[in-house]
Short mmCIF file of C-alpha atoms in Angstrom, two decimals:
data_model
loop_
_atom_site.label_atom_id
_atom_site.label_comp_id
_atom_site.label_asym_id
_atom_site.label_seq_id
_atom_site.Cartn_x
_atom_site.Cartn_y
_atom_site.Cartn_z
CA MET A 7 -12.16 27.86 -1.89
CA THR A 8 -15.34 28.94 -0.52
CA THR A 9 -17.28 32.37 -1.28
CA ALA A 10 -17.84 34.75 1.65
CA ARG A 11 -21.51 34.92 2.54
CA HIS A 12 -21.17 38.69 3.01
CA GLY A 13 -18.95 41.64 2.83
CA PRO A 14 -16.59 43.05 0.40
CA ASP A 15 -15.16 39.56 -0.55
CA ARG A 16 -18.76 38.56 -1.42
CA PHE A 17 -19.32 41.76 -3.56
CA LEU A 18 -16.07 40.92 -5.51
CA ALA A 19 -17.13 37.25 -6.12
CA ASP A 20 -20.69 38.43 -7.14
CA LEU A 21 -19.21 41.00 -9.66
CA ALA A 22 -16.87 38.10 -11.09
CA CYS A 23 -19.85 35.69 -11.34
CA GLY A 24 -21.80 38.53 -13.40
CA GLY A 25 -18.72 38.78 -15.77
CA VAL A 26 -17.51 42.03 -14.27
CA PRO A 27 -13.83 42.11 -13.62
CA ALA A 28 -13.07 44.31 -10.08
CA ARG A 29 -10.19 44.94 -7.80
CA ARG A 30 -9.62 46.12 -4.29
CA GLU A 31 -7.56 49.40 -4.35
CA GLY A 32 -7.11 51.20 -1.02
CA PRO A 33 -10.45 51.96 0.64
CA ALA A 34 -12.41 51.01 -2.54
CA ILE A 35 -13.37 48.16 -4.87
CA ILE A 36 -13.16 49.36 -8.54
CA TYR A 37 -15.06 47.95 -11.37
CA VAL A 38 -16.21 49.18 -15.04
CA VAL A 39 -19.87 49.82 -16.08
CA VAL A 40 -21.17 50.45 -19.53
CA PRO A 41 -24.27 52.54 -19.28
CA ALA A 42 -27.16 51.65 -21.86
CA THR A 43 -28.68 55.20 -22.04
CA GLY A 44 -27.58 58.63 -21.70
CA ALA A 45 -24.57 60.97 -22.83
CA LEU A 46 -22.29 58.27 -21.76
CA ALA A 47 -24.08 55.27 -23.37
CA GLY A 48 -21.68 52.75 -24.40
CA VAL A 49 -18.88 54.05 -22.74
CA LYS A 50 -16.61 52.17 -20.19
CA ILE A 51 -16.85 54.00 -16.79
CA ASP A 52 -14.67 53.48 -13.98
CA THR A 53 -16.90 52.93 -10.96
CA ALA A 54 -16.13 52.34 -7.31
CA VAL A 55 -17.68 51.77 -3.92
CA SER A 56 -16.19 51.94 -0.40
CA VAL A 57 -15.05 48.91 1.07
CA SER A 58 -16.46 50.25 4.55
CA GLU A 59 -19.94 50.39 2.76
CA LEU A 60 -19.79 46.87 1.96
CA GLN A 61 -19.57 45.17 5.36
CA SER A 62 -23.26 43.60 4.87
CA TRP A 63 -23.56 43.17 1.21
CA PRO A 64 -25.86 41.84 -0.22
CA THR A 65 -28.30 42.35 2.64
CA THR A 66 -27.51 46.19 2.88
CA VAL A 67 -26.09 47.96 -0.34
CA PRO A 68 -23.86 50.91 -0.58
CA HIS A 69 -25.43 54.41 -0.82
CA TRP A 70 -22.44 56.17 -2.24
CA LEU A 71 -21.18 55.51 -5.85
CA HIS A 72 -17.44 56.84 -6.65
CA PHE A 73 -16.52 57.97 -10.21
CA ARG A 74 -13.45 59.94 -11.45
CA GLU A 75 -14.03 63.67 -11.27
CA ALA A 76 -14.74 64.09 -14.61
CA ILE A 77 -18.11 62.30 -14.40
CA ALA A 78 -20.73 64.90 -13.42
CA PHE A 79 -24.40 65.08 -12.74
CA ALA A 80 -26.78 67.90 -12.41
CA HIS A 81 -27.72 67.37 -8.99
CA THR A 82 -25.84 65.65 -6.50
CA ASN A 83 -24.31 65.63 -3.05
CA THR A 84 -20.29 64.75 -3.29
CA ASP A 85 -17.53 64.41 -1.04
CA THR A 86 -14.20 62.41 -1.16
CA ASN A 87 -14.53 60.33 1.99
CA ASP A 88 -13.08 56.90 1.25
CA CYS A 89 -12.40 58.08 -2.42
CA LEU A 90 -9.10 57.50 -4.23
CA PRO A 91 -7.13 60.45 -5.40
CA GLY A 92 -8.96 62.02 -8.70
CA TRP A 93 -12.37 60.42 -7.43
CA ARG A 94 -15.57 61.72 -5.81
CA ARG A 95 -18.34 59.82 -4.36
CA HIS A 96 -21.88 60.83 -5.07
CA SER A 97 -24.87 60.24 -2.82
CA ARG A 98 -27.46 57.95 -4.46
CA ASP A 99 -30.31 56.41 -2.94
CA ILE A 100 -31.29 52.84 -4.47
CA GLY A 101 -34.68 52.67 -2.81
CA GLN A 102 -36.05 49.48 -1.66
CA TRP A 103 -33.40 46.48 -1.89
CA ASP A 104 -34.97 43.39 -3.26
CA THR A 105 -32.77 40.15 -2.78
CA SER A 106 -35.08 37.89 -4.81
CA ALA A 107 -32.99 38.20 -7.89
CA PRO A 108 -29.21 38.13 -7.92
CA PRO A 109 -27.94 41.07 -6.07
CA VAL A 110 -25.25 42.03 -8.07
CA ARG A 111 -27.67 42.26 -11.20
CA ALA A 112 -29.89 44.79 -9.35
CA TRP A 113 -26.73 46.61 -8.34
CA LEU A 114 -25.28 46.92 -11.64
CA ALA A 115 -28.56 48.18 -13.01
CA HIS A 116 -28.77 50.77 -10.41
CA VAL A 117 -25.24 52.10 -11.38
CA ARG A 118 -26.24 51.94 -15.04
CA GLY A 119 -29.39 54.00 -14.24
CA VAL A 120 -27.39 56.65 -12.23
CA LEU A 121 -24.93 57.00 -15.06
CA SER A 122 -27.67 57.59 -17.47
CA THR A 123 -27.87 61.00 -15.93
CA ALA A 124 -24.30 61.76 -16.16
CA THR A 125 -21.94 63.94 -18.28
CA LYS A 126 -18.04 63.63 -18.71
CA ALA A 127 -16.03 66.80 -18.60
CA ASP A 128 -13.23 66.87 -21.10
#
């Protein structure tokens, strides 16, 4: 079996190579991230990204990060487009995307960094 060169299947394969199990569910790919710092440090956080935003992965990266509604940020733009029930997507710009390192490693570092500023409602 060959790995896709780009798109959602490549994203899934890259996560698997990085040791991060993931699955496609409806309009999203769901995976777990554990932030290293912040209020949620050490906590497994379900994270997702829209399949529609992964069409050019790894050349172009998603802008929106999906989290369950209990995950909150002090400052954020959110909506529920392409989200599973009980999820919200948050606008988060990754800035300049450098593909000289494995893209999934840079992506996961970005998501962990975003989660370092998050809190969880009870």
